[in-house]
Tab-separated table of C-alpha atoms and ligand atoms in Angstrom:
chain	number	residue	atom	x	y	z
A	663	MET	CA	-24.143	-24.625	-21.123
A	664	THR	CA	-22.413	-25.253	-24.518
A	665	GLN	CA	-24.946	-27.914	-25.517
A	666	GLU	CA	-27.694	-25.475	-24.708
A	667	ILE	CA	-26.288	-22.813	-27.222
A	668	PHE	CA	-25.750	-25.433	-30.045
A	669	THR	CA	-29.338	-26.490	-29.443
A	670	GLN	CA	-30.636	-22.932	-29.760
A	671	LEU	CA	-28.309	-22.325	-32.720
A	672	ALA	CA	-30.033	-25.144	-34.507
A	673	GLN	CA	-33.383	-24.049	-33.628
A	674	SER	CA	-32.693	-20.553	-34.957
A	675	LEU	CA	-32.147	-21.890	-38.398
A	676	ILE	CA	-35.541	-24.228	-37.857
A	677	ASP	CA	-37.400	-21.324	-36.629
A	678	GLY	CA	-35.913	-19.097	-39.610
A	679	ASP	CA	-34.515	-16.367	-37.413
A	680	PRO	CA	-31.478	-14.994	-38.911
A	681	ASP	CA	-30.857	-12.536	-36.251
A	682	ALA	CA	-31.249	-15.082	-33.765
A	683	THR	CA	-28.660	-17.075	-35.780
A	684	VAL	CA	-26.219	-14.323	-35.769
A	685	ASP	CA	-26.746	-13.242	-32.081
A	686	LEU	CA	-26.095	-16.724	-31.000
A	687	THR	CA	-23.054	-17.224	-33.295
A	688	LYS	CA	-21.454	-14.134	-31.623
A	689	LYS	CA	-22.545	-15.202	-28.208
A	690	ALA	CA	-20.684	-18.610	-28.683
A	691	LEU	CA	-17.746	-17.012	-30.094
A	692	ALA	CA	-17.582	-14.776	-26.923
A	693	ASP	CA	-17.902	-17.508	-24.743
A	694	GLY	CA	-14.895	-19.270	-26.459
A	695	VAL	CA	-16.549	-21.922	-28.145
A	696	GLU	CA	-14.472	-23.276	-31.035
A	697	PRO	CA	-15.914	-22.114	-34.630
A	698	MET	CA	-15.656	-25.398	-36.100
A	699	ALA	CA	-17.779	-26.821	-33.281
A	700	ILE	CA	-20.358	-23.846	-33.669
A	701	ILE	CA	-20.716	-25.358	-37.264
A	702	ARG	CA	-20.757	-29.025	-36.622
A	703	GLU	CA	-22.734	-29.233	-33.414
A	704	GLY	CA	-25.047	-26.128	-33.889
A	705	LEU	CA	-25.389	-24.870	-37.627
A	706	MET	CA	-25.290	-28.286	-39.668
A	707	PRO	CA	-27.710	-30.172	-37.447
A	708	GLY	CA	-29.897	-27.025	-37.795
A	709	MET	CA	-29.779	-27.204	-41.469
A	710	ASN	CA	-30.248	-30.856	-41.797
A	711	VAL	CA	-33.699	-30.447	-39.893
A	712	VAL	CA	-34.492	-27.754	-42.640
A	713	GLY	CA	-33.273	-30.078	-45.593
A	714	ASP	CA	-35.348	-33.071	-43.957
A	715	LYS	CA	-38.676	-30.728	-43.481
A	716	PHE	CA	-38.180	-29.467	-46.806
A	717	GLY	CA	-37.691	-33.081	-48.386
A	718	CYS	CA	-41.082	-34.218	-46.556
A	719	GLY	CA	-43.000	-31.115	-47.899
A	720	GLU	CA	-43.247	-29.550	-44.558
A	721	TYR	CA	-41.130	-26.478	-45.561
A	722	TYR	CA	-41.081	-24.642	-48.894
A	723	LEU	CA	-38.555	-22.851	-50.806
A	724	PRO	CA	-38.541	-19.805	-48.843
A	725	ASP	CA	-37.820	-21.482	-45.575
A	726	LEU	CA	-34.627	-23.023	-47.204
A	727	ILE	CA	-33.744	-19.304	-48.394
A	728	ILE	CA	-34.441	-17.818	-45.016
A	729	ALA	CA	-32.438	-20.603	-43.176
A	730	ALA	CA	-29.571	-20.280	-45.811
A	731	ASP	CA	-29.620	-16.430	-45.172
A	732	GLY	CA	-28.881	-17.108	-41.504
A	733	MET	CA	-26.259	-19.976	-42.082
A	734	GLN	CA	-24.441	-17.473	-44.483
A	735	GLN	CA	-24.507	-14.627	-42.089
A	736	ALA	CA	-23.092	-17.040	-39.117
A	737	MET	CA	-20.461	-18.246	-41.508
A	738	ALA	CA	-19.351	-14.714	-42.243
A	739	LEU	CA	-18.653	-14.195	-38.598
A	740	LEU	CA	-16.878	-17.765	-38.362
A	741	GLU	CA	-14.636	-17.764	-41.569
A	742	PRO	CA	-11.905	-15.185	-40.103
A	743	GLU	CA	-12.066	-17.106	-36.667
A	744	LEU	CA	-11.231	-20.258	-38.789
A	745	ARG	CA	-8.603	-18.864	-40.437
A	746	LEU	CA	-6.757	-17.188	-37.571
A	747	ARG	CA	-6.884	-20.760	-35.840
A	748	ASN	CA	-5.061	-22.533	-38.739
A	749	GLN	CA	-2.435	-20.336	-40.272
A	750	GLU	CA	0.635	-21.909	-42.166
A	751	VAL	CA	3.160	-19.909	-43.786
A	752	GLU	CA	4.370	-22.392	-46.602
A	753	SER	CA	1.954	-23.049	-49.414
A	754	ALA	CA	0.559	-26.444	-49.558
A	755	GLY	CA	-0.836	-26.303	-53.152
A	756	THR	CA	-2.887	-24.709	-55.403
A	757	MET	CA	-6.630	-25.674	-55.958
A	758	VAL	CA	-9.422	-24.433	-58.160
A	759	LEU	CA	-12.736	-24.962	-56.454
A	760	GLY	CA	-16.281	-24.502	-57.459
A	761	THR	CA	-20.026	-25.826	-57.428
A	762	VAL	CA	-20.770	-27.851	-60.684
A	763	LYS	CA	-23.013	-26.367	-63.576
A	764	GLY	CA	-26.795	-26.171	-62.673
A	765	ASP	CA	-26.057	-25.926	-58.796
A	766	ILE	CA	-26.167	-23.127	-56.721
A	767	HIS	CA	-25.688	-24.526	-53.335
A	768	GLU	CA	-22.598	-22.469	-52.084
A	769	ILE	CA	-22.435	-22.946	-48.217
A	770	GLY	CA	-20.583	-26.129	-47.880
A	771	LYS	CA	-18.230	-25.240	-50.912
A	772	THR	CA	-17.544	-21.928	-49.074
A	773	LEU	CA	-16.764	-23.804	-45.908
A	774	VAL	CA	-14.327	-26.176	-47.737
A	775	MET	CA	-12.606	-23.145	-49.199
A	776	THR	CA	-12.168	-21.644	-45.830
A	777	MET	CA	-10.693	-24.756	-44.511
A	778	LEU	CA	-8.536	-25.414	-47.194
A	779	SER	CA	-7.078	-21.717	-47.365
A	780	ALA	CA	-6.657	-21.810	-43.479
A	781	SER	CA	-4.538	-24.917	-44.068
A	782	GLY	CA	-2.158	-23.417	-46.640
A	783	PHE	CA	-3.622	-24.037	-49.696
A	784	GLN	CA	-4.080	-21.415	-52.367
A	785	VAL	CA	-7.613	-21.587	-53.426
A	786	HIS	CA	-9.125	-20.226	-56.266
A	787	ASP	CA	-13.057	-20.148	-55.619
A	788	LEU	CA	-14.758	-20.033	-58.866
A	789	GLY	CA	-18.253	-19.782	-57.087
A	790	VAL	CA	-21.587	-21.769	-58.069
A	791	ASP	CA	-23.077	-22.838	-61.293
A	792	VAL	CA	-19.800	-23.267	-62.976
A	793	ALA	CA	-19.253	-24.910	-66.332
A	794	PRO	CA	-16.600	-27.676	-67.129
A	795	GLU	CA	-14.634	-25.282	-69.600
A	796	ARG	CA	-14.345	-22.700	-66.626
A	797	PHE	CA	-12.713	-25.258	-64.355
A	798	VAL	CA	-10.303	-26.365	-67.156
A	799	ALA	CA	-9.512	-22.603	-67.928
A	800	LYS	CA	-8.688	-21.867	-64.575
A	801	ALA	CA	-6.712	-24.979	-63.500
A	802	ARG	CA	-4.401	-24.336	-66.782
A	803	GLU	CA	-4.188	-20.529	-66.171
A	804	VAL	CA	-2.958	-21.028	-62.223
A	805	HIS	CA	-1.330	-24.232	-62.869
A	806	ALA	CA	-3.535	-26.209	-60.216
A	807	ASP	CA	-2.391	-29.188	-58.530
A	808	LEU	CA	-6.278	-29.975	-57.484
A	809	VAL	CA	-9.916	-29.208	-58.831
A	810	GLY	CA	-12.389	-29.477	-56.159
A	811	LEU	CA	-15.835	-30.151	-57.075
A	812	SER	CA	-19.142	-29.619	-55.042
A	813	ALA	CA	-22.442	-30.867	-55.947
A	814	LEU	CA	-25.592	-31.036	-53.920
A	815	LEU	CA	-28.174	-32.182	-56.071
A	816	THR	CA	-28.364	-35.805	-57.280
A	817	THR	CA	-29.423	-34.098	-60.778
A	818	THR	CA	-25.991	-32.212	-60.826
A	819	MET	CA	-23.754	-35.114	-59.655
A	820	PRO	CA	-22.953	-35.890	-63.354
A	821	GLY	CA	-21.411	-32.476	-63.538
A	822	GLN	CA	-18.567	-33.730	-61.709
A	823	ARG	CA	-17.952	-36.490	-64.596
A	824	LEU	CA	-18.010	-33.783	-67.267
A	825	VAL	CA	-15.428	-31.990	-65.530
A	826	ILE	CA	-13.178	-34.818	-65.199
A	827	GLU	CA	-13.839	-35.713	-69.115
A	828	ALA	CA	-13.049	-32.079	-69.752
A	829	LEU	CA	-9.850	-32.137	-67.912
A	830	ASP	CA	-8.934	-35.240	-69.753
A	831	ARG	CA	-9.861	-33.821	-73.623
A	832	ASP	CA	-7.807	-30.770	-72.410
A	833	GLY	CA	-4.603	-33.094	-71.412
A	834	LEU	CA	-4.493	-31.753	-67.882
A	835	ARG	CA	-5.372	-35.280	-66.481
A	836	PRO	CA	-3.323	-36.878	-64.513
A	837	ARG	CA	-1.172	-33.740	-63.502
A	838	VAL	CA	-4.281	-32.443	-62.187
A	839	LYS	CA	-5.967	-34.274	-59.246
A	840	VAL	CA	-9.713	-34.215	-58.723
A	841	MET	CA	-11.785	-34.530	-55.519
A	842	VAL	CA	-15.394	-34.212	-55.170
A	843	GLY	CA	-17.708	-33.686	-52.272
A	844	GLY	CA	-21.400	-32.676	-51.568
A	845	ALA	CA	-24.122	-34.155	-49.544
A	846	PRO	CA	-25.337	-36.897	-52.231
A	847	VAL	CA	-21.648	-37.826	-53.241
A	848	SER	CA	-20.240	-40.920	-51.908
A	849	HIS	CA	-16.894	-42.802	-52.147
A	850	ALA	CA	-18.347	-45.289	-54.699
A	851	TRP	CA	-19.399	-42.214	-56.960
A	852	ALA	CA	-16.046	-40.820	-56.662
A	853	GLU	CA	-14.472	-44.171	-58.026
A	854	THR	CA	-17.210	-44.488	-60.641
A	855	ILE	CA	-16.421	-41.262	-62.280
A	856	GLY	CA	-12.648	-41.632	-61.951
A	857	ALA	CA	-12.360	-39.038	-59.247
A	858	ASP	CA	-8.772	-39.086	-57.185
A	859	GLY	CA	-10.942	-38.838	-53.863
A	860	TYR	CA	-14.054	-37.905	-51.906
A	861	GLY	CA	-14.150	-35.557	-48.898
A	862	GLU	CA	-17.153	-36.262	-46.316
A	863	ASP	CA	-16.945	-32.851	-44.971
A	864	ALA	CA	-14.340	-29.873	-44.760
A	865	ALA	CA	-12.319	-31.328	-42.413
A	866	ALA	CA	-11.812	-34.296	-44.659
A	867	ALA	CA	-11.311	-32.501	-47.664
A	868	VAL	CA	-8.306	-30.908	-46.215
A	869	THR	CA	-6.941	-34.275	-45.133
A	870	LEU	CA	-7.723	-35.711	-48.717
A	871	ALA	CA	-6.008	-32.594	-50.306
A	872	ARG	CA	-3.076	-32.718	-48.230
A	873	ARG	CA	-2.724	-36.504	-49.237
A	874	LEU	CA	-3.401	-35.870	-53.099
A	875	VAL	CA	-0.478	-33.238	-53.098
A	876	GLY	CA	1.620	-35.524	-51.315
A	877	ARG	CA	1.765	-33.590	-48.105
A	878	PRO	CA	-0.225	-35.649	-45.680
A	879	VAL	CA	-0.882	-34.472	-42.214
A	880	ALA	CA	1.833	-36.016	-39.971
B	423	B1M	CO1	-31.468	-26.959	-51.617
B	423	B1M	N1	-31.603	-28.959	-51.670
B	423	B1M	N2	-32.139	-26.810	-53.489
B	423	B1M	N3	-31.271	-25.027	-51.418
B	423	B1M	N4	-30.719	-27.327	-49.991
B	423	B1M	C1	-30.835	-29.529	-50.709
B	423	B1M	C2	-29.456	-30.316	-50.986
B	423	B1M	C3	-31.788	-31.024	-50.388
B	423	B1M	C4	-31.016	-32.321	-50.185
B	423	B1M	C5	-33.055	-30.455	-49.553
B	423	B1M	C6	-34.044	-31.502	-49.545
B	423	B1M	O1	-34.775	-31.981	-50.444
B	423	B1M	N5	-34.050	-32.642	-48.372
B	423	B1M	C7	-32.217	-30.994	-51.835
B	423	B1M	C8	-31.457	-31.980	-52.797
B	423	B1M	C9	-32.348	-33.444	-53.120
B	423	B1M	C10	-31.265	-34.278	-53.781
B	423	B1M	O2	-31.349	-33.930	-55.098
B	423	B1M	N6	-30.482	-35.022	-53.411
B	423	B1M	C11	-32.349	-29.633	-52.238
B	423	B1M	C12	-33.115	-29.192	-53.461
B	423	B1M	C13	-34.107	-30.289	-54.010
B	423	B1M	C14	-32.996	-27.931	-53.867
B	423	B1M	C15	-34.024	-27.462	-55.093
B	423	B1M	C16	-33.973	-28.156	-56.391
B	423	B1M	C17	-35.049	-26.839	-54.501
B	423	B1M	C18	-36.169	-26.182	-55.447
B	423	B1M	O3	-35.691	-25.296	-56.238
B	423	B1M	N7	-37.136	-26.750	-55.718
B	423	B1M	C19	-33.170	-25.993	-55.381
B	423	B1M	C20	-31.982	-26.189	-56.395
B	423	B1M	C21	-31.123	-24.853	-57.048
B	423	B1M	C22	-29.950	-25.299	-57.494
B	423	B1M	O4	-28.952	-25.585	-57.136
B	423	B1M	N8	-30.244	-25.194	-58.901
B	423	B1M	C23	-32.497	-25.730	-53.884
B	423	B1M	C24	-32.101	-24.595	-53.509
B	423	B1M	C25	-31.563	-24.088	-52.383
B	423	B1M	C26	-31.480	-22.866	-51.803
B	423	B1M	C27	-31.012	-21.568	-52.850
B	423	B1M	C28	-32.835	-22.161	-51.273
B	423	B1M	C29	-30.360	-23.111	-50.575
B	423	B1M	C30	-28.888	-22.904	-50.987
B	423	B1M	C31	-28.382	-21.536	-50.689
B	423	B1M	C32	-26.937	-21.267	-50.715
B	423	B1M	O5	-26.184	-22.100	-50.739
B	423	B1M	N9	-26.801	-19.860	-50.796
B	423	B1M	C33	-30.619	-24.609	-50.163
B	423	B1M	C34	-30.260	-25.114	-49.053
B	423	B1M	C35	-29.791	-24.180	-47.965
B	423	B1M	C36	-30.386	-26.600	-48.941
B	423	B1M	C37	-29.927	-27.506	-47.801
B	423	B1M	C38	-31.271	-27.256	-46.837
B	423	B1M	C39	-28.811	-27.072	-46.939
B	423	B1M	C40	-27.386	-27.120	-47.741
B	423	B1M	C41	-26.425	-26.412	-46.871
B	423	B1M	O6	-25.939	-25.412	-47.240
B	423	B1M	N10	-25.750	-27.403	-45.947
B	423	B1M	C42	-29.877	-28.739	-48.192
B	423	B1M	C43	-30.376	-29.887	-47.188
B	423	B1M	C44	-29.438	-30.683	-46.516
B	423	B1M	O7	-28.066	-30.625	-46.939
B	423	B1M	N11	-29.594	-31.011	-45.396
B	423	B1M	C45	-30.701	-28.777	-49.596
B	423	B1M	C46	-24.903	-26.901	-44.912
B	423	B1M	C47	-23.407	-27.018	-45.747
B	423	B1M	C48	-22.527	-26.767	-44.569
B	423	B1M	O8	-23.467	-28.584	-45.839
B	423	B1M	O9	-23.488	-28.122	-48.352
B	423	B1M	O10	-23.452	-30.699	-47.524
B	423	B1M	P1	-22.918	-29.186	-47.248
B	423	B1M	O11	-21.419	-29.280	-47.367
B	423	B1M	C49	-20.762	-29.962	-46.531
B	423	B1M	C50	-20.500	-31.557	-47.216
B	423	B1M	O12	-21.345	-31.754	-48.083
B	423	B1M	C51	-18.972	-31.423	-47.573
B	423	B1M	O13	-18.411	-30.437	-46.982
B	423	B1M	C52	-19.449	-29.417	-46.571
B	423	B1M	C53	-19.040	-28.844	-44.993
B	423	B1M	O14	-18.822	-29.914	-44.243
B	423	B1M	N12	-18.719	-30.878	-49.072
B	423	B1M	C54	-17.490	-30.974	-49.728
B	423	B1M	C55	-19.451	-30.088	-49.866
B	423	B1M	N13	-18.743	-29.637	-51.004
B	423	B1M	C56	-17.485	-30.399	-50.973
B	423	B1M	C57	-16.872	-30.251	-51.793
B	423	B1M	C58	-15.517	-31.253	-51.545
B	423	B1M	C59	-15.257	-31.799	-50.128
B	423	B1M	C60	-16.591	-31.861	-49.578
B	423	B1M	O15	-14.458	-31.465	-52.103
B	423	B1M	C61	-14.243	-30.729	-53.358
């Protein structure tokens, strides 16, 4: 039954039917399905198919935009539920987060933000297409423990290195730890650019952030 709704959710994104995505998300929540499972088992597989179809030329940009709209509307329903399930009183640390310059992909970054906030981090989300100087200025202003950099394009990954270099120039490294993520990013890339860690997904980002601020999950 639950598997069926995951399949339908994925299919609604593939079909470019945001109304169905929203209705199915509401139904899954009403049926007691965990919000993270809805994302992992339903929405993300659907987005991956959309991405693959775009990659091989079967889908065009409007198809990506419609699917992203469905995913974002679903996320707006899921975010409060994720927060409700993970409330911590004590602050775990302060993070400045954003998608690097030239890159406007925001869904994964926003999911990372939601999960970190729900785990007690104070997250300053700078949004998308963020220049290195803005990361540095915000990190200085809020005395950040962490800077989180998302990149979804191979062409914008070098933007993560530029932020690390800007933090270096400003003298904020190594006091501020840098974590990187996004579909084309890897452990090897994180090491190459001198980041402190790589998070494969939003849950891994929380584990990593806690380790980097010296508060690993027990
Ligand atoms: Co774009 N896009 N897109 N796109 N898009 C990809 C990324 C692509 C892989 C599709 C493909 O060709 N198969 C491809 C990149 C190829 C490459 O460089 N390797 C691509 C392309 C080419 C483009 C354009 C260039 C297309 C064009 O214009 N010709 C263009 C670029 C625009 C720009 O940024 N300058 C473009 C535009 C768009 C839309 C605007 C239409 C839309 C984004 C809408 C939005 O965000 N508001 C879009 C979408 C939706 C996608 C796909 C289909 C889905 C991305 C997504 O939201 N996934 C994507 C294909 C794919 O990924 N399968 C694709 C769901 C999300 C929850 O996952 O973002 O991976 P993700 O985040 C994960 C992890 O990566 C990780 O945790 C998240 C949650 O688990 N994570 C972190 C992310 N950030 C992290 C940070 C961390 C830690 C973990 O620490 C700080």
